Coordinates of C-alpha atoms (C1' of nucleotides) in Angstrom, one line a residue:
Chain R
M1 CA -10.0 47.5 10.3
K2 CA -12.3 45.2 12.3
L3 CA -15.3 43.7 10.9
S4 CA -18.9 44.2 12.1
T5 CA -20.9 41.4 14.0
K6 CA -22.8 41.6 11.5
G7 CA -20.2 40.0 9.3
K8 CA -18.7 37.7 11.7
Y9 CA -22.5 36.7 13.5
G10 CA -23.4 35.9 10.0
V11 CA -20.4 33.7 9.4
R12 CA -21.5 31.4 12.8
A13 CA -25.1 31.4 11.8
L14 CA -24.3 30.2 8.5
F15 CA -22.0 27.7 9.9
E16 CA -25.0 26.2 11.3
I17 CA -27.0 26.0 8.3
A18 CA -24.7 24.5 6.6
R19 CA -24.5 21.8 9.1
N20 CA -27.9 21.0 8.7
Y21 CA -27.3 21.4 4.6
G22 CA -29.4 18.3 3.1
K23 CA -31.6 17.8 6.2
G24 CA -34.5 20.5 5.5
P25 CA -34.5 24.1 6.9
L26 CA -33.6 24.8 10.2
A27 CA -35.0 27.2 12.8
I28 CA -34.5 30.8 13.5
K29 CA -34.6 30.1 17.3
E30 CA -32.2 27.1 16.7
I31 CA -29.8 28.9 15.2
A32 CA -29.9 31.6 17.8
E33 CA -29.4 29.7 20.5
R34 CA -26.9 27.5 19.3
Q35 CA -24.6 30.4 18.5
R36 CA -25.8 32.5 21.1
I37 CA -27.0 35.1 19.1
S38 CA -30.1 37.4 19.7
L39 CA -32.9 36.2 17.9
S40 CA -34.4 39.6 17.2
Y41 CA -30.7 40.3 15.4
L42 CA -30.3 37.3 13.4
E43 CA -33.4 37.8 11.8
Q44 CA -32.1 41.5 10.5
I45 CA -28.7 39.4 9.5
L46 CA -30.7 36.1 7.9
H47 CA -33.0 38.5 6.0
R48 CA -29.9 40.3 4.6
L49 CA -28.6 36.9 3.6
G50 CA -31.9 35.9 2.1
K51 CA -31.8 39.0 0.1
A52 CA -28.0 38.1 -1.6
G53 CA -29.5 34.9 -2.2
I54 CA -27.3 32.9 0.0
I55 CA -30.2 31.2 1.8
E56 CA -33.9 30.2 1.5
S57 CA -36.8 30.5 3.8
V58 CA -39.6 28.2 4.5
R59 CA -42.4 29.6 6.3
G60 CA -44.8 27.6 8.5
P61 CA -44.9 25.3 11.3
H62 CA -41.3 23.4 11.0
G63 CA -40.2 26.1 8.6
G64 CA -36.6 27.6 8.7
Y65 CA -33.6 28.6 6.9
E66 CA -31.7 26.6 4.4
L67 CA -28.5 26.6 2.2
A68 CA -29.2 28.3 -1.1
R69 CA -26.9 26.4 -2.9
K70 CA -23.9 23.8 -2.2
P71 CA -21.7 24.6 0.5
V72 CA -18.6 24.0 -1.7
E73 CA -20.1 27.0 -3.7
L74 CA -20.9 29.5 -0.8
T75 CA -17.4 31.2 0.1
I76 CA -16.3 33.9 3.6
G77 CA -16.6 36.1 0.5
D78 CA -20.0 36.2 0.0
V79 CA -21.2 36.3 3.5
V80 CA -19.0 39.7 4.1
R81 CA -20.2 41.0 1.0
A82 CA -23.5 40.5 1.7
L83 CA -23.7 41.9 5.4
E84 CA -20.7 44.5 5.1
G85 CA -21.0 45.9 1.8
P86 CA -18.7 45.8 -1.2
I87 CA -15.3 45.3 -0.2
A88 CA -13.6 48.7 -0.7
L89 CA -11.0 50.3 1.9
S90 CA -12.2 53.7 0.8
H91 CA -14.7 54.8 0.1
C92 CA -13.9 56.1 -3.0
L93 CA -13.3 52.8 -5.0
E94 CA -16.9 51.5 -3.9
P95 CA -19.1 50.4 -7.1
G96 CA -21.3 53.4 -7.4
A97 CA -18.8 56.0 -6.7
T98 CA -19.6 58.7 -8.5
D99 CA -18.9 61.5 -5.5
G100 CA -15.6 59.5 -5.3
C101 CA -12.0 61.0 -4.8
Y102 CA -11.5 64.3 -5.6
Q103 CA -8.5 64.3 -6.3
A104 CA -9.2 61.8 -9.2
E105 CA -6.7 60.2 -11.5
D106 CA -4.2 61.5 -9.7
C107 CA -4.8 60.1 -6.6
V108 CA -1.7 58.3 -4.8
A109 CA -3.3 56.4 -2.4
R110 CA -6.0 55.3 -5.1
M111 CA -4.1 52.1 -6.4
V112 CA -3.2 51.0 -2.8
W113 CA -6.3 50.6 -1.7
S114 CA -7.1 49.5 -4.3
K115 CA -4.6 46.0 -4.6
V116 CA -5.0 45.6 -1.3
G117 CA -8.6 45.0 -1.4
E118 CA -8.0 42.9 -3.9
K119 CA -5.6 40.6 -1.8
I120 CA -8.4 40.7 0.8
E121 CA -11.2 40.1 -2.0
E122 CA -8.8 36.7 -3.0
A123 CA -8.6 35.6 0.7
L124 CA -12.1 35.8 1.7
D125 CA -12.9 33.9 -1.4
S126 CA -10.8 31.1 -1.1
I127 CA -12.4 29.8 1.9
T128 CA -16.0 27.8 1.4
F129 CA -18.0 26.4 3.7
E130 CA -17.4 23.1 2.9
Q131 CA -13.9 23.6 4.1
L132 CA -15.2 24.9 7.6
L133 CA -17.4 21.7 7.6
R134 CA -14.7 19.5 7.0
Q135 CA -12.6 21.0 9.5
Y136 CA -15.3 20.7 12.2
H137 CA -16.9 17.4 10.7
G138 CA -16.7 14.4 13.9
K139 CA -15.5 17.2 16.6
D140 CA -19.5 17.0 17.4
R141 CA -18.8 20.4 19.5
E142 CA -21.1 21.4 22.0
H143 CA -22.9 24.3 22.1
P144 CA -20.7 27.4 23.7
V145 CA -21.5 27.9 27.2
H146 CA -23.5 31.0 28.0
R147 CA -22.3 34.1 29.6
K148 CA -24.5 36.1 32.0
K149 CA -23.5 39.0 29.8
L150 CA -21.5 39.5 27.3
V151 CA -18.8 42.4 26.5
A152 CA -19.9 45.4 25.5
A153 CA -20.4 46.0 22.2
G154 CA -19.4 43.4 20.4
K155 CA -16.2 42.8 21.4
G156 CA -14.4 39.4 22.8
V157 CA -16.4 37.4 20.0
C158 CA -15.2 35.9 16.8
Chain L
M1 CA -14.0 46.6 6.4
K2 CA -13.3 50.7 5.6
L3 CA -10.1 52.4 6.7
S4 CA -10.3 55.0 8.6
T5 CA -9.0 58.5 7.8
K6 CA -6.4 58.5 10.2
G7 CA -4.6 55.6 7.7
K8 CA -5.6 57.5 4.6
Y9 CA -4.3 60.8 5.4
G10 CA -1.4 59.3 7.4
V11 CA -0.3 57.4 4.0
R12 CA -0.7 60.7 1.5
A13 CA 0.6 62.5 4.5
L14 CA 3.8 60.3 4.4
F15 CA 3.8 60.2 0.7
E16 CA 4.6 64.1 0.4
I17 CA 7.7 63.5 3.3
A18 CA 8.9 60.5 1.5
R19 CA 9.0 62.1 -1.5
N20 CA 11.1 65.0 -0.2
Y21 CA 13.4 62.2 1.6
G22 CA 17.0 63.4 1.7
K23 CA 16.5 67.0 0.8
G24 CA 15.6 68.0 4.8
P25 CA 12.6 68.4 7.1
L26 CA 9.3 69.1 5.4
A27 CA 7.1 71.8 7.5
I28 CA 4.0 70.3 8.9
K29 CA 1.9 73.2 7.0
E30 CA 4.0 72.5 4.2
I31 CA 2.6 68.7 4.1
A32 CA -1.3 70.0 5.1
E33 CA -1.6 72.1 2.0
R34 CA -0.3 70.1 -0.1
Q35 CA -2.7 67.2 1.0
R36 CA -5.6 69.1 1.7
I37 CA -5.5 67.6 5.4
S38 CA -6.5 70.2 8.4
L39 CA -3.4 71.2 10.3
S40 CA -4.4 70.0 13.6
Y41 CA -5.5 67.0 12.8
L42 CA -2.5 66.7 11.2
E43 CA -0.4 66.8 14.0
Q44 CA -2.3 64.2 15.8
I45 CA -1.6 61.9 13.1
L46 CA 2.1 62.8 12.4
H47 CA 2.8 62.9 16.2
R48 CA 1.6 59.2 15.9
L49 CA 4.0 58.3 13.0
G50 CA 6.4 59.7 15.4
K51 CA 6.3 57.6 18.2
A52 CA 6.5 54.8 16.2
G53 CA 9.5 55.3 14.7
I54 CA 8.1 55.9 11.3
I55 CA 9.1 59.6 11.3
E56 CA 11.3 62.0 12.9
S57 CA 10.9 65.4 14.0
V58 CA 13.1 69.0 13.6
R59 CA 12.2 71.8 15.9
G60 CA 13.0 75.3 15.3
P61 CA 13.0 77.8 12.4
H62 CA 12.8 75.4 9.4
G63 CA 12.0 72.2 10.9
G64 CA 9.5 70.0 10.0
Y65 CA 9.4 66.0 9.3
E66 CA 11.3 63.5 7.9
L67 CA 11.7 59.8 7.2
A68 CA 13.2 58.3 9.8
R69 CA 14.1 55.1 7.5
K70 CA 14.9 54.8 4.1
P71 CA 11.2 55.1 1.9
V72 CA 12.6 51.3 0.8
E73 CA 12.2 50.0 3.8
L74 CA 9.0 51.7 5.2
T75 CA 5.7 49.5 3.9
I76 CA 2.0 50.6 3.9
G77 CA 1.4 47.7 6.6
D78 CA 3.6 50.1 9.0
V79 CA 1.8 53.1 8.5
V80 CA -1.4 51.2 8.7
R81 CA -0.6 49.4 11.9
A82 CA 0.7 52.6 13.6
L83 CA -2.1 54.7 12.8
E84 CA -5.3 51.6 13.2
G85 CA -4.0 49.4 15.8
P86 CA -3.1 45.9 14.9
I87 CA -4.3 44.0 12.1
A88 CA -7.5 42.2 13.6
L89 CA -10.5 41.7 11.8
S90 CA -12.1 40.4 15.2
H91 CA -11.1 41.9 18.1
C92 CA -10.6 38.2 19.9
L93 CA -7.2 38.4 17.9
E94 CA -5.4 41.1 18.5
P95 CA -2.1 40.5 20.1
G96 CA -3.2 41.2 23.9
A97 CA -6.3 39.9 23.7
T98 CA -6.7 38.3 27.2
D99 CA -10.2 38.8 27.3
G100 CA -10.8 36.9 23.8
C101 CA -13.7 35.0 22.7
Y102 CA -15.5 33.2 25.3
Q103 CA -15.8 30.5 22.8
A104 CA -12.1 29.8 22.7
E105 CA -10.4 26.8 20.9
D106 CA -13.8 25.9 20.0
C107 CA -14.4 28.8 17.7
V108 CA -15.2 28.2 14.4
A109 CA -14.7 31.7 12.7
R110 CA -11.3 32.2 14.2
M111 CA -9.3 30.5 12.3
V112 CA -11.0 31.7 9.3
W113 CA -10.3 35.4 10.7
S114 CA -6.7 35.2 11.7
K115 CA -6.0 33.7 8.3
V116 CA -7.4 36.1 6.2
G117 CA -5.9 39.0 8.4
E118 CA -2.4 37.4 7.7
K119 CA -3.5 37.7 4.0
I120 CA -4.3 41.5 4.4
E121 CA -1.1 41.8 6.7
E122 CA 1.1 40.3 4.0
A123 CA -0.7 42.3 1.2
L124 CA -0.2 45.6 3.0
D125 CA 3.6 44.8 3.9
S126 CA 4.5 43.8 -0.2
I127 CA 4.1 47.9 -0.9
T128 CA 6.6 49.8 0.4
F129 CA 6.9 53.7 -0.2
E130 CA 9.9 53.3 -2.1
Q131 CA 7.5 51.7 -4.7
L132 CA 4.8 54.5 -4.3
L133 CA 7.6 57.0 -5.4
R134 CA 8.8 55.3 -8.1
Q135 CA 5.2 55.1 -9.6
Y136 CA 4.8 58.8 -9.3
H137 CA 8.2 60.0 -10.4
G138 CA 8.3 62.2 -13.2
K139 CA 4.6 62.8 -13.4
D140 CA 5.3 66.3 -11.3
R141 CA 1.7 65.8 -9.7
E142 CA 0.1 68.7 -9.5
H143 CA -1.4 69.7 -6.0
P144 CA -5.2 68.7 -5.6
V145 CA -7.5 71.4 -6.4
H146 CA -9.3 73.2 -3.2
R147 CA -12.6 72.5 -2.3
K148 CA -15.2 75.0 -0.5
K149 CA -16.0 71.8 1.7
L150 CA -15.6 68.1 1.6
V151 CA -17.9 65.7 1.6
A152 CA -18.8 64.5 5.2
A153 CA -16.9 62.1 7.5
G154 CA -13.8 61.5 5.0
K155 CA -16.3 60.1 2.7
G156 CA -14.8 61.1 -0.9
V157 CA -11.1 61.0 -0.1
C158 CA -9.0 57.9 -0.6
Chain B
dA1 C1' -58.5 28.1 13.3
dC2 C1' -54.3 28.0 15.8
dA3 C1' -49.7 28.3 16.1
dA4 C1' -44.9 27.9 14.6
dA5 C1' -41.8 31.0 11.8
dC6 C1' -40.2 34.5 9.1
dC7 C1' -41.3 39.7 7.5
dT8 C1' -40.7 44.5 8.1
dG9 C1' -39.5 49.0 9.5
dA10 C1' -39.0 52.1 13.1
dC11 C1' -36.3 53.6 17.4
dT12 C1' -32.6 54.5 20.9
dA13 C1' -28.1 53.8 23.6
dA14 C1' -23.6 52.8 23.5
dT15 C1' -19.3 53.4 20.4
dT16 C1' -16.3 55.2 16.9
dC17 C1' -14.6 58.8 14.2
dT18 C1' -13.4 63.0 12.8
dG19 C1' -11.8 67.2 13.6
dT20 C1' -11.0 71.9 16.8
dC21 C1' -8.8 74.4 20.2
dA22 C1' -5.9 76.0 23.5
dA23 C1' -2.4 75.8 26.0
dG24 C1' 2.1 74.4 26.4
dT25 C1' 7.6 73.4 25.2
dA26 C1' 11.6 73.4 22.5
dT27 C1' 15.0 75.3 18.5
dT28 C1' 17.2 78.3 15.9
dT29 C1' 17.9 82.5 13.8
dT30 C1' 19.2 87.6 14.2
Chain C
dA1 C1' 17.8 87.5 24.9
dA2 C1' 13.8 87.9 22.0
dA3 C1' 11.6 86.3 18.5
dA4 C1' 9.8 83.2 15.6
dT5 C1' 9.0 79.2 13.7
dA6 C1' 7.4 74.3 14.6
dC7 C1' 6.2 70.5 17.9
dT8 C1' 3.3 68.3 22.3
dT9 C1' -0.1 66.9 24.7
dG10 C1' -4.9 66.5 26.0
dA11 C1' -9.2 68.0 26.1
dC12 C1' -13.8 68.1 23.8
dA13 C1' -17.8 68.4 20.8
dG14 C1' -20.7 67.1 17.0
dA15 C1' -21.9 63.4 13.5
dA16 C1' -21.7 58.7 12.0
dT17 C1' -22.2 54.0 12.3
dT18 C1' -23.4 50.0 15.1
dA19 C1' -25.3 46.6 17.6
dG20 C1' -29.4 45.3 19.4
dT21 C1' -34.9 45.8 20.6
dC22 C1' -39.6 45.7 19.9
dA23 C1' -44.0 46.3 18.0
dG24 C1' -46.4 44.9 15.4
dG25 C1' -47.1 42.2 10.4
dT26 C1' -48.0 38.1 7.2
dT27 C1' -47.2 33.4 5.5
dT28 C1' -47.9 28.4 6.0
dG29 C1' -48.7 23.6 7.8
dT30 C1' -51.8 20.8 10.9

DNA sequence: ACAAACCTGACTAATTCTGTCAAGTATTTT
DNA sequence: AAAATACTTGACAGAATTAGTCAGGTTTGT
């Protein structure tokens, strides 16, 4: 029941992009530095977010990324779905699951995981970036301190 | 955002044990056959559930496992926590997380994952085995059809 | 033309997960 | 007491996934 770093980094990256909303594109290099994410890895993540229609890219000098919609219309759920795939606690509950549970209709657990999945989705979709921004507005958060080496494998990072 | 097979198999195994509530212990072999779970793997799972105080074992001939409490007092959340560890979307939100997020107080995402985690917990804790039993009561579910080979790595199983 | 910046896909090292195996220990029936 | 049944424990290996890197591209503003 963990999120992968893709989802976690994605939210942090989008926070920076959202912060810059209305001020033109934000360069990926800038995002990477502010949130201490590897540039190459961040490229992958932003690319996915682009394909999902969450951000738009501007190429060339002074290019970068910007939100494709207003912060109030972008939820955490949108981001998680784009980066971690559909919210489905069990493989057999994914949208295209033709090779579903071999117990089919008769499965004891299916409805349980389905119900819980809906609740998770609700929770994720109830949080917008507008809210996030407001929460940190005015705090003028300083950028995180650089650490020589991060703890292995995405641990110790939100 | 997937459950591991431990959690999924655990719920199914407990469903069988709960079904037998009040009728004495149910042999592990029986559980394994009814739910088509590898015996050796199931041993691991049941052992964990025992340590968590969810089931009790009876040794010797005609022994087996039985629920340590009434089905109405056992929730899906209890099982998931016992088998998958604490519900924490991010490593830094786990109970003993001394080596937490290096962004500490200032972390943009921390509160998001914390809130969502609470919602998940609520959802999991709102479902009791009593409810599960009632739902399948009288249906006299036949045991799942045996398949020669399961799809790889726990896929295709609820 | 140049440089800033995004685009793409291949690749590998680490980690986690799944499931097996083997050699126990405990309990009850006969 | 012996045998049968069942639980206990820990080590282990193969597969899948994840995290992150690298090495090239291509696009576009000046």
